[in-house]
XYZ file of C-alpha atoms in Angstrom:
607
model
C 78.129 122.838 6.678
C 77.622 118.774 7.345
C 81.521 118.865 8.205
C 80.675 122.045 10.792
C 78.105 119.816 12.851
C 79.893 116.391 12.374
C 83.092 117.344 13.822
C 84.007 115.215 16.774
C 86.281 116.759 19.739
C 88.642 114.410 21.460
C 88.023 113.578 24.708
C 90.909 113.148 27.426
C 91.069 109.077 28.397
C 88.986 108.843 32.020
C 88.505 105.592 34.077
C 84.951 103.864 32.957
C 82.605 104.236 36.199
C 80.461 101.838 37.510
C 77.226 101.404 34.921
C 74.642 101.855 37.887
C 76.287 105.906 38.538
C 75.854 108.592 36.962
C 80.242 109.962 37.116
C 80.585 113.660 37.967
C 80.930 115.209 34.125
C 85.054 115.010 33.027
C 85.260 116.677 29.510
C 89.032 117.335 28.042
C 89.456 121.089 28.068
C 90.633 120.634 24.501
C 87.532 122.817 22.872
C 88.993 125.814 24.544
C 85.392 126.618 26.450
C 85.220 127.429 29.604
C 83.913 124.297 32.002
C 80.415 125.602 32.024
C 79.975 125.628 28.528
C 81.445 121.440 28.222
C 78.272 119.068 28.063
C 79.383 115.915 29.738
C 79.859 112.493 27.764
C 77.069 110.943 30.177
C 73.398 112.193 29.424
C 71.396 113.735 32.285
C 73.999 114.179 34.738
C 71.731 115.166 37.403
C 72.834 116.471 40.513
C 73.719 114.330 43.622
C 71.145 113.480 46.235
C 73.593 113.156 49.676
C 76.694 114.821 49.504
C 79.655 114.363 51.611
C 81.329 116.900 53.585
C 84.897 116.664 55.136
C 86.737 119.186 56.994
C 90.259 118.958 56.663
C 93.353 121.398 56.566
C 94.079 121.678 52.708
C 90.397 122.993 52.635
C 86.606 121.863 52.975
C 86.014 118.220 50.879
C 82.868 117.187 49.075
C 81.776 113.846 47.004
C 78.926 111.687 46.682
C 77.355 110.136 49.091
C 76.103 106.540 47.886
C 74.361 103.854 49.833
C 76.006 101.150 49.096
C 79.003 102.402 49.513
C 80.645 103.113 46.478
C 83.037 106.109 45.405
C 83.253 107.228 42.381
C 86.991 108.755 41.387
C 86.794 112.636 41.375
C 86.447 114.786 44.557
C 85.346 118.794 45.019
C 87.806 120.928 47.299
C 86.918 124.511 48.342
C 90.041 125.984 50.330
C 89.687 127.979 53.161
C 89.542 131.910 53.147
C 87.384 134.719 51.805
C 88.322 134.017 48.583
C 86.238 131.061 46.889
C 88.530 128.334 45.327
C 86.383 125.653 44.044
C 88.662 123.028 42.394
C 87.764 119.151 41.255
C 90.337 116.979 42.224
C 91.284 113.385 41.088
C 90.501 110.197 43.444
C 87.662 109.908 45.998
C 89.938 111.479 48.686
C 90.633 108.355 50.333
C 94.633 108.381 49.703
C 94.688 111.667 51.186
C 94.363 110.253 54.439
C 90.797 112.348 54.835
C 88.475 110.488 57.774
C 85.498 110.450 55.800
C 83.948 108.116 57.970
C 83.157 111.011 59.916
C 81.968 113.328 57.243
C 78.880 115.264 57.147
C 75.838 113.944 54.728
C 73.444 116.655 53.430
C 70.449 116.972 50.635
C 72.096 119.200 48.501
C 74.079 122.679 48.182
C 72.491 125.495 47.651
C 75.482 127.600 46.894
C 78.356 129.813 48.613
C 77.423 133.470 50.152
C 80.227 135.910 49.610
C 80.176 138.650 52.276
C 82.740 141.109 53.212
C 84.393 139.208 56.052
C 83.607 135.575 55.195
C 81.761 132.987 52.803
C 79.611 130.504 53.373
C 78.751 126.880 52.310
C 74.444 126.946 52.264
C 73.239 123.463 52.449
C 70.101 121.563 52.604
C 70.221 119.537 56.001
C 66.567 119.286 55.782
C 63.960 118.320 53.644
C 60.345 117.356 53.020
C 58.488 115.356 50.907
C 55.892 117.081 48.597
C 54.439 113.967 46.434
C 55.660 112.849 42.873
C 54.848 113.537 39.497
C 52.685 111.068 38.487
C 55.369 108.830 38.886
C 57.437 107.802 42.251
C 60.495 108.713 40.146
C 59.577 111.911 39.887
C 59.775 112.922 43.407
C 59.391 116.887 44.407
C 60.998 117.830 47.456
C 61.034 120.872 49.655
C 63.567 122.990 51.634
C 62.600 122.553 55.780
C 66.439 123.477 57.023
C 69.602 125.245 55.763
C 72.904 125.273 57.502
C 75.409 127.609 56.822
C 79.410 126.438 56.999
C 82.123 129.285 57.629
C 84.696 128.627 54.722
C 87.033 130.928 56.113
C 88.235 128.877 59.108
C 88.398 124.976 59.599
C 87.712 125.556 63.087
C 84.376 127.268 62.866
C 83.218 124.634 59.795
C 83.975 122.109 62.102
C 81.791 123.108 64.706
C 78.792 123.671 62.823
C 79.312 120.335 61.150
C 79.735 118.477 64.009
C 76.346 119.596 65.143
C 74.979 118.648 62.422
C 76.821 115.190 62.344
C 74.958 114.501 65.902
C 71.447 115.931 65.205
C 72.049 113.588 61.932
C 72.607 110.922 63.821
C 70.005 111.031 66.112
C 67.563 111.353 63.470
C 68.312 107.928 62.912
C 68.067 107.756 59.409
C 70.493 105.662 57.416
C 71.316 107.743 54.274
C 72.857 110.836 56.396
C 75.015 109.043 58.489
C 78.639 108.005 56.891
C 79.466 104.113 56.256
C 81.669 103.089 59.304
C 81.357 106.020 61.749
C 82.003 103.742 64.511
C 83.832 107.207 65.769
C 80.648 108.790 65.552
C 78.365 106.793 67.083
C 80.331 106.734 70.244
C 80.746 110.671 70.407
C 76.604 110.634 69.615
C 75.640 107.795 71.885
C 77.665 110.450 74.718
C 76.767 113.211 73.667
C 73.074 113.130 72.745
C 70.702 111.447 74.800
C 68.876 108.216 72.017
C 65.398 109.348 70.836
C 63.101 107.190 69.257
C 61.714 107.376 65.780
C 58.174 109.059 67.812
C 60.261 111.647 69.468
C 62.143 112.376 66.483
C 59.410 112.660 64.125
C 57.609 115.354 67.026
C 60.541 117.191 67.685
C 60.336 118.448 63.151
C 56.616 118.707 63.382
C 54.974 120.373 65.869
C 50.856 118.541 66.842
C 48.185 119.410 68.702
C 46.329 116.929 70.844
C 42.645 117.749 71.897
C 41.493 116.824 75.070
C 38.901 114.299 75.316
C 36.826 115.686 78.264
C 34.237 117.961 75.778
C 34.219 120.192 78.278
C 37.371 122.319 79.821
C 37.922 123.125 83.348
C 38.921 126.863 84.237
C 40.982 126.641 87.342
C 41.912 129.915 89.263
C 45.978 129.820 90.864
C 46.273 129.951 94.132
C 47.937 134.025 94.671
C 50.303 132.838 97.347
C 53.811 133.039 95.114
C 55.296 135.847 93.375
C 56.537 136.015 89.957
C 59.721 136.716 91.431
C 62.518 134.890 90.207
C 66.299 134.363 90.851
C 68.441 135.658 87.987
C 70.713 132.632 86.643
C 72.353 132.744 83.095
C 69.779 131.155 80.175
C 69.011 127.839 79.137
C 71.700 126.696 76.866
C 69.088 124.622 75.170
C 66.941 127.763 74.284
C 69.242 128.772 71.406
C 70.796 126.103 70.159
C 68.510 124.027 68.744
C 69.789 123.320 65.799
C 73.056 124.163 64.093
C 71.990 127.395 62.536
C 70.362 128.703 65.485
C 73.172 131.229 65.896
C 71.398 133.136 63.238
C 67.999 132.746 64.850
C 66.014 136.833 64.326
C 65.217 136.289 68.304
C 69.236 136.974 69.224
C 70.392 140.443 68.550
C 71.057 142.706 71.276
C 68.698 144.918 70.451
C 65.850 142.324 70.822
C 67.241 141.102 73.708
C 67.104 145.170 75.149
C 63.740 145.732 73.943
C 62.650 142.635 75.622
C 63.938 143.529 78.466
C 62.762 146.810 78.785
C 59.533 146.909 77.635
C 58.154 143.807 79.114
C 55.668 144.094 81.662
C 57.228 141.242 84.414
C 60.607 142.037 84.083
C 59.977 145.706 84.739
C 58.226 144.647 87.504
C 61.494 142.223 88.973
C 64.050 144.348 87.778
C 62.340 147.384 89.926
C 61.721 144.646 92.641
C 65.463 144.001 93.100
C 67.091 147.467 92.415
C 64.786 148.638 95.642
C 66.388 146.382 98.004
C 69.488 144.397 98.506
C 68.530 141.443 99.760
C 67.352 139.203 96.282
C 64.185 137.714 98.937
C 62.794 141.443 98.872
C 59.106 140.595 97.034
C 57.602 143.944 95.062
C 54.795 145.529 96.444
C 51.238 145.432 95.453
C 51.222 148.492 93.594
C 54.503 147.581 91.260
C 52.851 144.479 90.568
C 50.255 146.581 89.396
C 51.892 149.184 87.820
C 51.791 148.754 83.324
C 53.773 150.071 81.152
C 51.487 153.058 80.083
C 52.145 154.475 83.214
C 55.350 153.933 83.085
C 55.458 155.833 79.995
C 53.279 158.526 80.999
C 56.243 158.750 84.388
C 58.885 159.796 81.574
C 56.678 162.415 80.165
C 57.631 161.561 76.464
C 56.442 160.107 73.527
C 56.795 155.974 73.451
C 58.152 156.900 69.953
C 60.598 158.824 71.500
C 61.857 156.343 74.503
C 61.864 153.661 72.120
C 64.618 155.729 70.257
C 66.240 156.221 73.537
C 66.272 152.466 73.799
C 68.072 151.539 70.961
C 70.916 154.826 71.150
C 71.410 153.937 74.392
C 71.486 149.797 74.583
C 72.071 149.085 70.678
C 75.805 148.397 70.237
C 76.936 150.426 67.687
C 79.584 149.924 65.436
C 82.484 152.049 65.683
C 85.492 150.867 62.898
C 84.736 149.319 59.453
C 85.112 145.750 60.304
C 82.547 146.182 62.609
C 79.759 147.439 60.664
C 80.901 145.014 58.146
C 80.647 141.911 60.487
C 77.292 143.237 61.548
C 75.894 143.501 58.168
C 77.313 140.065 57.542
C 75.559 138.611 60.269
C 72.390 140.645 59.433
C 72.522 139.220 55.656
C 73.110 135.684 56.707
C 71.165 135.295 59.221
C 68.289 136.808 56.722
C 69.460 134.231 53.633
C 69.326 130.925 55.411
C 65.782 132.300 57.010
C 64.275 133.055 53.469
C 65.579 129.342 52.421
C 64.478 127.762 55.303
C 60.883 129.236 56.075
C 59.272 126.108 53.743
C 59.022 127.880 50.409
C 61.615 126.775 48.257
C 61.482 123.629 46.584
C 63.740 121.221 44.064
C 63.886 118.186 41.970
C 66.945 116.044 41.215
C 66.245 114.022 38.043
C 63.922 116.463 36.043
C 62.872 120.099 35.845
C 60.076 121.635 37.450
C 60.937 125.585 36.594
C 59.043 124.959 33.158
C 54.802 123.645 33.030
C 54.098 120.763 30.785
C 53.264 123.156 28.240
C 56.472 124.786 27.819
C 58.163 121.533 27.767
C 56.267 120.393 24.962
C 56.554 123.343 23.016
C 60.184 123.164 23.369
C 59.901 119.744 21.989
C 57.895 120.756 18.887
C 60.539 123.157 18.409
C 63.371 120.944 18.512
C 61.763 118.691 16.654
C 60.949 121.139 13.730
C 64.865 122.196 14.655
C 65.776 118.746 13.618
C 64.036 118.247 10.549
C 65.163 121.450 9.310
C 69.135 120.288 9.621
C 67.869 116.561 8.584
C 67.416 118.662 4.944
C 70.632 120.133 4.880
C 72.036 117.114 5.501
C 74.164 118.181 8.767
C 72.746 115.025 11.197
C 74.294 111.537 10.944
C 70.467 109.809 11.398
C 67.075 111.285 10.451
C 64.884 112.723 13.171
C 62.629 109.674 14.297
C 58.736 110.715 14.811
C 56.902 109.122 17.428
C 52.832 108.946 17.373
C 52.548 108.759 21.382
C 53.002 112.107 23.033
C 54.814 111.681 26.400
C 53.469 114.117 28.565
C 56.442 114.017 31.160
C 59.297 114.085 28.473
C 62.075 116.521 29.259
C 63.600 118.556 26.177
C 67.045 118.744 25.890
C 67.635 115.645 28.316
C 71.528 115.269 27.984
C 72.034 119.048 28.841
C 72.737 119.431 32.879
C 69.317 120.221 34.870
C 71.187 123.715 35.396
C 71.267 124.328 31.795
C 67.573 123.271 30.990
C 65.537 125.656 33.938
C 63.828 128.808 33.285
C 66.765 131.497 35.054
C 63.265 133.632 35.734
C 62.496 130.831 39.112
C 66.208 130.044 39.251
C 66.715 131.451 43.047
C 69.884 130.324 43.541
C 71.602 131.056 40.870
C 74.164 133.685 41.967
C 75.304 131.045 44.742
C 75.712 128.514 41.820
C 78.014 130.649 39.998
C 81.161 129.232 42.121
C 80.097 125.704 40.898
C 79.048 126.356 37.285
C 82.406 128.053 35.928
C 84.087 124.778 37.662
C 82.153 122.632 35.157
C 80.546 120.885 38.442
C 77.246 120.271 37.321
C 76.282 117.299 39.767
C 76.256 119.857 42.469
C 74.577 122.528 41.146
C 70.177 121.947 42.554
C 68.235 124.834 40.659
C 66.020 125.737 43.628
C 62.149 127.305 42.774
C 60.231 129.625 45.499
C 56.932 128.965 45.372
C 54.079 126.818 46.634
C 53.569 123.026 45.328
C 50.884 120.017 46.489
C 50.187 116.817 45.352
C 46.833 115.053 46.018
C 44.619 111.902 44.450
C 40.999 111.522 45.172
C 38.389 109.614 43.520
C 35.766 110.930 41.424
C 31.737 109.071 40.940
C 31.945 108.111 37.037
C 29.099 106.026 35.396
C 29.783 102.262 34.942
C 31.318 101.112 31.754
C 31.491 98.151 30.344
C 35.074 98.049 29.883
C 36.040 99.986 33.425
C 35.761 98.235 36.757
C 34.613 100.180 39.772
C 32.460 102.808 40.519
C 34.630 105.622 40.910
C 37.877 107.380 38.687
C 41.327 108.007 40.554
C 42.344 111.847 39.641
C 45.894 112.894 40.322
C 45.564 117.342 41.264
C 48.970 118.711 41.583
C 49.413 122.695 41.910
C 52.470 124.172 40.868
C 53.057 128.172 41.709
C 56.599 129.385 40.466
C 57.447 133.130 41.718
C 59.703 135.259 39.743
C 62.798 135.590 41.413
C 62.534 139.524 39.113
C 61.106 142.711 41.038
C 60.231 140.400 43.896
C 59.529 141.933 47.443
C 57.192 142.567 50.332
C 53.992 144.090 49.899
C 53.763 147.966 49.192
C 57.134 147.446 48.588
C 57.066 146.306 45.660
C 54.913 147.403 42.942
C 54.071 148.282 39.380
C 56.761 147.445 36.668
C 60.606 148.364 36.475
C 62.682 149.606 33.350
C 63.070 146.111 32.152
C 59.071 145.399 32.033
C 59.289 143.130 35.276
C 56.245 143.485 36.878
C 56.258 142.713 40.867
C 55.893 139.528 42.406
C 54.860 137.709 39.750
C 53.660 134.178 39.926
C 53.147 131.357 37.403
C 50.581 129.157 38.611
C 50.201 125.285 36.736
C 47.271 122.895 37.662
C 47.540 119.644 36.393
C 45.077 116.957 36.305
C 45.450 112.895 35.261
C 42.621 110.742 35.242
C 41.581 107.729 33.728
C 38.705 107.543 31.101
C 37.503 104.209 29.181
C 40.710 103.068 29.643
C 42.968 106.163 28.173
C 45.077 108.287 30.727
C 44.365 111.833 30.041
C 46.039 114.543 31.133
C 45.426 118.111 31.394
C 47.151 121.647 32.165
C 46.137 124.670 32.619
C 48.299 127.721 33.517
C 47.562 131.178 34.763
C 49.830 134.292 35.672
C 49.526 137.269 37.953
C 51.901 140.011 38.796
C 51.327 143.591 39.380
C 49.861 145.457 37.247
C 52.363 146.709 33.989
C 52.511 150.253 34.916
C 54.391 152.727 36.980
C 52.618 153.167 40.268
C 53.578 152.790 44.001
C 51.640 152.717 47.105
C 53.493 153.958 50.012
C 53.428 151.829 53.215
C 53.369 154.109 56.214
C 49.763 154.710 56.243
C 46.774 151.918 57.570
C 45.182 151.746 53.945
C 47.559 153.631 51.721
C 46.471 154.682 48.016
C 47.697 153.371 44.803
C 49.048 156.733 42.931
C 50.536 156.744 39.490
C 54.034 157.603 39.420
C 54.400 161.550 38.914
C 58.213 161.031 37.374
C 56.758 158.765 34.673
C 55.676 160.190 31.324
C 52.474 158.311 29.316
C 54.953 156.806 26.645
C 57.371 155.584 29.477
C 54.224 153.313 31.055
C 53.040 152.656 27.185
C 56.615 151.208 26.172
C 56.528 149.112 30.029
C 53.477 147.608 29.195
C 54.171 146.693 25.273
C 57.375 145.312 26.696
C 56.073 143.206 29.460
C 53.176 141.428 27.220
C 56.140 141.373 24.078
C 57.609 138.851 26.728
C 54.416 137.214 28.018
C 52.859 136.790 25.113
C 55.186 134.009 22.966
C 55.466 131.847 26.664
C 51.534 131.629 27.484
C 49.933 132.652 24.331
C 46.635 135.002 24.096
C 45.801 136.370 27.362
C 42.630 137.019 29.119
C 43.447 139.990 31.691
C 41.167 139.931 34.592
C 41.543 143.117 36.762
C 40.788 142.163 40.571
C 41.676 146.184 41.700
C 38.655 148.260 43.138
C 36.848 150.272 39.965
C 36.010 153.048 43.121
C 37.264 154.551 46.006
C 41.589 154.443 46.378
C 42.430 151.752 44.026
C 40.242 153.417 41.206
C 42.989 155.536 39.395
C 45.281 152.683 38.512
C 42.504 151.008 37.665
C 41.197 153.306 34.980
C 44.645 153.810 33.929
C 45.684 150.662 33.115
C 42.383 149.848 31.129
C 42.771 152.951 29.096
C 46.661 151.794 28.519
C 45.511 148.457 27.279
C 42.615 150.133 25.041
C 45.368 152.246 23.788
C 47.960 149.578 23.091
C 45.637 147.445 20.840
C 46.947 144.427 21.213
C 45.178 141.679 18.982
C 45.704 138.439 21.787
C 44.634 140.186 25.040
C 41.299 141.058 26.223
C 40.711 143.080 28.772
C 37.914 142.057 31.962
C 37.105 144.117 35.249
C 36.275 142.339 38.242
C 36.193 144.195 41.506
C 37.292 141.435 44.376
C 35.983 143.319 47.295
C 32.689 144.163 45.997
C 31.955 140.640 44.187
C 32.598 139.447 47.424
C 31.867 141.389 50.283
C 29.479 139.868 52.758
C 31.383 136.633 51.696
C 28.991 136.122 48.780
């Protein structure tokens, strides 16, 4: 068995990268394991901060995007067509003729959408900063815009990256613009009027500024012009904000028709200029006062029924197969890079915030035990070394990929990362968490010590929610648990808390859970305050085995549980209440108690 464990694999020779990089991972495919499965010779190969992007014929180029300039040798292609092709490729790219001057820098990759007519690149052109983990190495970033790049023609990529090139550039920040883009900056300076840092930083934040008079003036218009319009095609600014905007919810025909028809002023205009030919003809008095009700009540019908009317009459249907396939394209798209972009999904490059403290230290225990266990049967070259000082940010498993070392459960992105992780590329792949995270530091009153200066204790409060990416879905959508014990939108909340007492850091954790509750019950959404109802197709063992099955996999990650129940104990919500108490009564489970608290009575009144 020592022999088993101590065999060394050969490595294929690679050229020695510079010391202050961390080289994309190059492992000779001489284990016969796919590149997904090949841990690279370089611990912690986390994945790149600013990537590259080059559109060229042979196919879409990415690499590594550092400061200073430096390339390191290896280079990603992915060739163009609905087929994915993700290849590494030796060189930086730079023999190949390839302009990189005039590439395209983004935050990361969030992964490739196959659809039925096209794929797509998703990439983080956006980001915020969240705060740090104790540490300013330990930075926690979130997603604030995603562009999506057409892989299936060079012609399309390249004019969603060249928007992004200029609204790059005129962001004026040094890491996304490429070394040398002399090219560039003349095709921005023309092209896009120069903003200043204030401008810049107003047009991604929207503020409010008060007034300073305290009190506000209400000023009547003068009723001497009419709301009457001429008709001129629309702002070419209004839509294409950004690069992505082409996906914006606001620009499908059928939004554009109900606009149209069931707005109040351009009924009014629209009636206005079909009554006369001349365009100067002004609407009368009574159109102007004419609403919509009575417009509705005109037609005799239902405004269920005309708004039917509306959309089989204005909506653009499709007619062949590729057509209702490029719609639904569109319609998933423009859906995927709005879920990424609406400012709940967050990543980390150097360490892994999928897992709370806890787990990570219980991992560590384990491995630890692991090694002492194989230290007997003599299969490790050294003894397992034992340190007194517990380090509260340590990362198990730290030479594994990040990839390899998050909880799949808040993995989002992992399908999109599939392309990327059978090539081996781990540098690339940015696990991606949905959730909510904050970072604040306040100080607390302490007593005065003789060995503490000042009057008052820093405390670092972070909050870390992690949503399952299982059974996860709108409200009354989703509910009660699937086959595989899943429960709905559940969410993994972590407070931590540092502060420094007579001189010791101390740090503390503390991690709660919520979900739906384990059983099968749905609560349809077409009514104003629908009721909770068991589900009739369910038998009592079916929601006995859910339940046992959802706490068997609870129970080993967070320990005993305290179950609060936050459901009404009368009215609607009071027979899946009852049920699931007299399920957990039933189940007899020796580390979870059972607690009723009814929300809205507790606190009605705002008590």
């Amino acid at each position: 068995m020592k022999r088993l464990f101590s065999k060394k694999f050969s490595l294929s020779p690679e050229p020695q990268p510079p010391k202050h990089l961390t080289p994309p991972p190059q492992v000779g495919h001489t284990t016969g394991l796919q590149p997904s499965y090949l841990v690279p010779p370089v611990p912690h190969p986390r994945p790149y901060d600013h990537i590259a992007l080059l559109a060229t014929a042979d196919g879409l180029l990415l690499r590594p995007h550092i400061l200073d300039g430096t390339h390191l040798g290896h280079h990603v292609r992915i060739s163009w067509g609905k087929g994915i092709k993700v290849e590494e490729l030796e060189g930086d790219g730079e023999s190949q003729g390839a302009a990189w001057d005039v590439s395209v820098i983004v935050y990361g990759i969030i992964g490739i959408l196959e659809l039925f007519t096209a794929s797509y690149l998703l990439v983080i052109s956006q980001k915020s900063e969240v705060g740090h983990l104790f540490e300013p190495s330990r930075p926690i970033h979130g997603v604030k815009g995603v562009t999506a790049i057409p892989l299936n023609s060079e012609d399309r990529a390249r004019t969603i990256m060249d928007a992004l090139a200029s609204r790059n550039a005129a962001v004026a920040r040094f890491s996304l613009v490429a070394a040398s883009s002399n090219a560039l900056e003349q095709q921005v300076s023309a092209d896009v009027d120069p903003k200043s840092p204030e401008d810049s930083e107003d047009a991604s934040s929207s503020r409010v500024k008060f007034a300073e008079e305290e009190q506000v003036k209400v000023m009547t218009p003068l009723n001497t012009q009419d709301f009457n319009l001429p008709d001129g095609p629309p702002s070419p600014s209004s839509g294409a904000s950004t690069p992505s905007s082409e996906y914006s919810v606001y620009s499908t025909p059928i939004a554009k028709t109900l606009a149209d028809r069931l707005s109040f002023w351009n009924r009014i205009s629209k009636r206005a200029t079909n009554s006369s030919s001349s365009r100067q003809a002004a609407p009368t008095s009574e159109e102007e006062r004419q609403s919509l009700d009575e417009i509705i009540d005109e037609a005799g019908k239902e405004p269920t029924e005309i708004l039917n009317e509306i959309l089989e009459t204005e909506a653009l249907t499709p007619t062949t197969i590729e057509e209702k396939h490029s719609e639904l394209d569109r319609k998933i798209l423009r859906e995927v890079v709005r879920e990424y972009g609406k400012g709940q999904m967050y990543f980390a490059y150097n360490f892994d915030i999928t897992r709370s403290l806890q787990n990570k230290q219980d991992q560590i225990t384990h491995h630890h035990k692991r090694n002492i266990l194989l230290a007997h049967l003599n299969a490790l070259d050294q003894p397992p070394t034992t340190e007194d000082k517990i380090d509260v940010l340590a990362e198990p498993s730290p030479t594994l990929p990040l990839w390899r070392r998050v909880d799949r459960q808040f993995w989002w992105n992992e399908w999109l990362s599939k392309s990327f992780i059978d090539a081996g590329l781990h540098s690339y792949v940015l696990p991606i968490v949905q959730g909510f995270f904050q970072v604040a530091s306040f100080p607390v009153p302490r007593e005065p010590e003789a060995s503490e200066s000042g009057n008052a204790a820093l405390v670092d409060y972070i909050i870390m929610s992690r949503r399952s990416r299982d059974r996860a879905g709108l409200r009354y959508q989703r509910r009660g648990v699937d086959d595989d014990a899943h429960v709905a939108n559940f969410v993994e909340t972590e407070t931590i808390m540092r502060v420094e007492r007579e001189g010791v850091s101390n740090v503390f954790s503390y991690v709660q859970i919520r979900g739906s509750i384990p059983l099968f019950w749905t609560q349809s959404g077409y009514a104003l305050k629908p009721a909770p109802t068991l589900s009739p197709e369910r038998t009592h063992d079916q929601n006995m085995g859910a339940l046992n099955r959802h706490f068997k996999r609870t129970l080993p990650i967070y320990g005993p549980h305290t179950i609060v129940n936050l459901a009404e104990h009368h009215g609607k919500e009071s027979a899946v209440t009852h049920a699931y108490r007299d399920y957990v009564r039933e189940a007899k489970l020796p580390d979870v108690q059972y607690h009723e608290y009814d929300f809205h009575a507790e606190t009605k009144g705002m008590k």
